C-alpha positions as a Markdown table, in Angstrom:
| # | Residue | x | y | z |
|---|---|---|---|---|
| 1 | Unk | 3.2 | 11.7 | 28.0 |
| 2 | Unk | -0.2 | 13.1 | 28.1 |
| 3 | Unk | -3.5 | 11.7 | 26.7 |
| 4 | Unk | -5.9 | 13.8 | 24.8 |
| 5 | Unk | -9.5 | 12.2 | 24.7 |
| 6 | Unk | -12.4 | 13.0 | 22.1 |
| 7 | Unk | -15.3 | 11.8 | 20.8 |
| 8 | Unk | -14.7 | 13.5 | 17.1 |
| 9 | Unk | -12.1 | 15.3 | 14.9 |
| 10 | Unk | -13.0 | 18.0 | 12.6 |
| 11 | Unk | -10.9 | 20.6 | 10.5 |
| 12 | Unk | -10.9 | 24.2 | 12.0 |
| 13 | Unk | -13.7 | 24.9 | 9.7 |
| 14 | Unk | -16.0 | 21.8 | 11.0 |
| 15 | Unk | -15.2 | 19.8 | 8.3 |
| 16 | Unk | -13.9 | 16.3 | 7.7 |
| 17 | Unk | -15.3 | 14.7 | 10.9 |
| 18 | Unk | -13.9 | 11.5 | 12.3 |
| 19 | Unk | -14.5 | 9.6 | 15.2 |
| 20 | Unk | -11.1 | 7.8 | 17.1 |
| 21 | Unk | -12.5 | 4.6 | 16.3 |
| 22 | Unk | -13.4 | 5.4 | 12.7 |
| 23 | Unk | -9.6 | 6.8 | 12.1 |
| 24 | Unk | -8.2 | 3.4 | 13.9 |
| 25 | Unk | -10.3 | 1.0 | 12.1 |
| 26 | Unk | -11.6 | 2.7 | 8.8 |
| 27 | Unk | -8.8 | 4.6 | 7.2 |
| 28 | Unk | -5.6 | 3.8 | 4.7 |
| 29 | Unk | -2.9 | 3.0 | 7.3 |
| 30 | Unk | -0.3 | 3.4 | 4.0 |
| 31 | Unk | -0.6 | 3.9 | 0.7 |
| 32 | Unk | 2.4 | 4.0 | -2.3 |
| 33 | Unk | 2.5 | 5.0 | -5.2 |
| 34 | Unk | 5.7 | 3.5 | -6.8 |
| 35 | Unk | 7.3 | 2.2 | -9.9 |
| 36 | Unk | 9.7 | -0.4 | -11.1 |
| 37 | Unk | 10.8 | 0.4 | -14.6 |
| 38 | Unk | 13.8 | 1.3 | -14.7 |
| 39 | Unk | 14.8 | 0.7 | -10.8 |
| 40 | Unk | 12.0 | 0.2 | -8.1 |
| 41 | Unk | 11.0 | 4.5 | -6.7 |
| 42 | Unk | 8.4 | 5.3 | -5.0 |
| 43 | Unk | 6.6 | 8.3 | -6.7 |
| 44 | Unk | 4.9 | 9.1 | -3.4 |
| 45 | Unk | 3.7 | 7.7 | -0.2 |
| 46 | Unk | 2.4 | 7.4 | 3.4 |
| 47 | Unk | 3.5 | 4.8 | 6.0 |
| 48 | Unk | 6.5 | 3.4 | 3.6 |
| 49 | Unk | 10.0 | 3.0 | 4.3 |
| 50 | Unk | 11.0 | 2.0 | 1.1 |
| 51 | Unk | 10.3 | -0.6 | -2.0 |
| 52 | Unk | 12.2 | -3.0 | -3.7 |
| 53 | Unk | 12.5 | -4.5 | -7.2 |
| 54 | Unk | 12.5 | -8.2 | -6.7 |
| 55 | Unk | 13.7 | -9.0 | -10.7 |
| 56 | Unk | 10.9 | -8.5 | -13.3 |
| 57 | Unk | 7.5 | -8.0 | -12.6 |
| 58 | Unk | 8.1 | -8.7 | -9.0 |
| 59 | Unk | 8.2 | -5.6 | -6.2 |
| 60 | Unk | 7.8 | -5.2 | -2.2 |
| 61 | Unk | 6.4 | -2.1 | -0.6 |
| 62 | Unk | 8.2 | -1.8 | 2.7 |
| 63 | Unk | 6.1 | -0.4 | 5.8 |
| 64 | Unk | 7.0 | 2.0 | 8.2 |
| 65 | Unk | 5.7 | 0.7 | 10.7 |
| 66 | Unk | 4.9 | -3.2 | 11.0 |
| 67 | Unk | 1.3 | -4.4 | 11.3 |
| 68 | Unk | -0.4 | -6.0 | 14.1 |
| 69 | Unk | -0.5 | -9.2 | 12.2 |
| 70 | Unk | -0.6 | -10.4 | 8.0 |
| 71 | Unk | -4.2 | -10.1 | 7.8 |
| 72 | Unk | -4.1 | -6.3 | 6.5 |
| 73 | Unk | -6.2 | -5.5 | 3.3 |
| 74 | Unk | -4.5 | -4.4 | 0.1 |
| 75 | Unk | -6.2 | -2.6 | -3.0 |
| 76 | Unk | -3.9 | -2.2 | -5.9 |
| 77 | Unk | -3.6 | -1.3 | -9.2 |
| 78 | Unk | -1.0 | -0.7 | -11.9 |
| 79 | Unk | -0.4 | 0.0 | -15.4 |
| 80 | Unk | 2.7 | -1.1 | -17.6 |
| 81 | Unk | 4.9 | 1.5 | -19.5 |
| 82 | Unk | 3.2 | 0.9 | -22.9 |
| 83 | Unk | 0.0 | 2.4 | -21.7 |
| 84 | Unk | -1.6 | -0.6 | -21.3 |
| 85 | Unk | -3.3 | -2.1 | -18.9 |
| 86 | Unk | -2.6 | -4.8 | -16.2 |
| 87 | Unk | -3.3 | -7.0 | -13.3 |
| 88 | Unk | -1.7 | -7.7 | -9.7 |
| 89 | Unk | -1.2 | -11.3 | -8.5 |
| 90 | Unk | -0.3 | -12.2 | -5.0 |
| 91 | Unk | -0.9 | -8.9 | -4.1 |
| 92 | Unk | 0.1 | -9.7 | -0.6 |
| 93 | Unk | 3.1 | -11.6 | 1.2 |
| 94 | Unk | 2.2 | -12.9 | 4.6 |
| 95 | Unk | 4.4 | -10.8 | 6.6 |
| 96 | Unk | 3.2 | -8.1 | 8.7 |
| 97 | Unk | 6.1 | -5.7 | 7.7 |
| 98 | Unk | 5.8 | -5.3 | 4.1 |
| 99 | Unk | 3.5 | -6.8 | 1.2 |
| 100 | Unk | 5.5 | -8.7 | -2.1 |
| 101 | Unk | 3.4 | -7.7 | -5.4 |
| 102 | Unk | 3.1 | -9.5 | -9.0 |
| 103 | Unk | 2.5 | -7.6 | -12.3 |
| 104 | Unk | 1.6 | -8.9 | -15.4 |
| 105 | Unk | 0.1 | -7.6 | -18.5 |
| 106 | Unk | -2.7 | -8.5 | -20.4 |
| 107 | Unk | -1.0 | -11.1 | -22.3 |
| 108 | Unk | -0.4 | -13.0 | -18.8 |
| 109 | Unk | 4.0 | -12.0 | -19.1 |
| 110 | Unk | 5.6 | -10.6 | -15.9 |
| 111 | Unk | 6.3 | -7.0 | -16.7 |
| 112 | Unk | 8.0 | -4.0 | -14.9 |
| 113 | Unk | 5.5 | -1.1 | -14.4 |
| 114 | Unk | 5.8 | 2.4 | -14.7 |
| 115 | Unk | 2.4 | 2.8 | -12.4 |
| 116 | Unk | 1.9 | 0.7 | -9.8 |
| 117 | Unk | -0.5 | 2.1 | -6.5 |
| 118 | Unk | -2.2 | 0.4 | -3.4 |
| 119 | Unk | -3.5 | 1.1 | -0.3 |
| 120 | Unk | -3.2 | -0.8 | 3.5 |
| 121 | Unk | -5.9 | -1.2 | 5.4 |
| 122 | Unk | -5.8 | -3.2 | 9.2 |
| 123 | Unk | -4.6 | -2.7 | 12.7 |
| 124 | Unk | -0.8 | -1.5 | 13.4 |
């Protein structure tokens, strides 16, 4: 297996520069886009192998490929089939492999969501 070494990454064009270190370190590692009403999907992805519905307002996003360790950063977000808003609790499991979610609604009830997103960030 060869090595290719560089100190930046660019588009044909000269765009979108990146250093190695900025692409190991600084970018999404995965990111979903899934739902669970009606049956956990995934509406689109990067880095997932699958997710799971858990019972009611209760998901996993499976990774890929595992992370170094559980100390990844998550940003999520997600919106219930009624239109209306909601919030994520315990947005992250602490397993390297995969991250559990929680969805509830405004009114504090579990709920299944028809929009549910985040992002991974850490070392893999």
């Amino acid at each position: 297996m060869s090595t290719l070494k560089v100190n930046n990454i660019q588009t044909a064009s000269g765009g979108s520069n990146s250093t190695p270190e900025q692409i190991e370190q600084g970018r999404a590692k995965v990111w979903c886009r899934w739902h669970t009403s009606g049956g956990a999907a995934i509406d689109d992805s990067f880095g997932v192998s699958s997710v799971a519905d858990n019972g009611t307002g209760y998901s996993y996003v499976n990774f890929s490929t595992s992370f170094s360790n559980a100390n990844y950063a998550v940003v999520c977000g997600g919106q219930e089939d009624s239109g209306g808003g909601g919030r994520f609790t315990n947005a992250r499991s602490p397993e390297s492999n995969r991250s559990q979610f929680e969805f509830r609604n405004a009114s504090n009830s579990l709920r299944d969501a028809s929009h549910l997103h985040a992002t991974f960030h850490g070392d893999q």
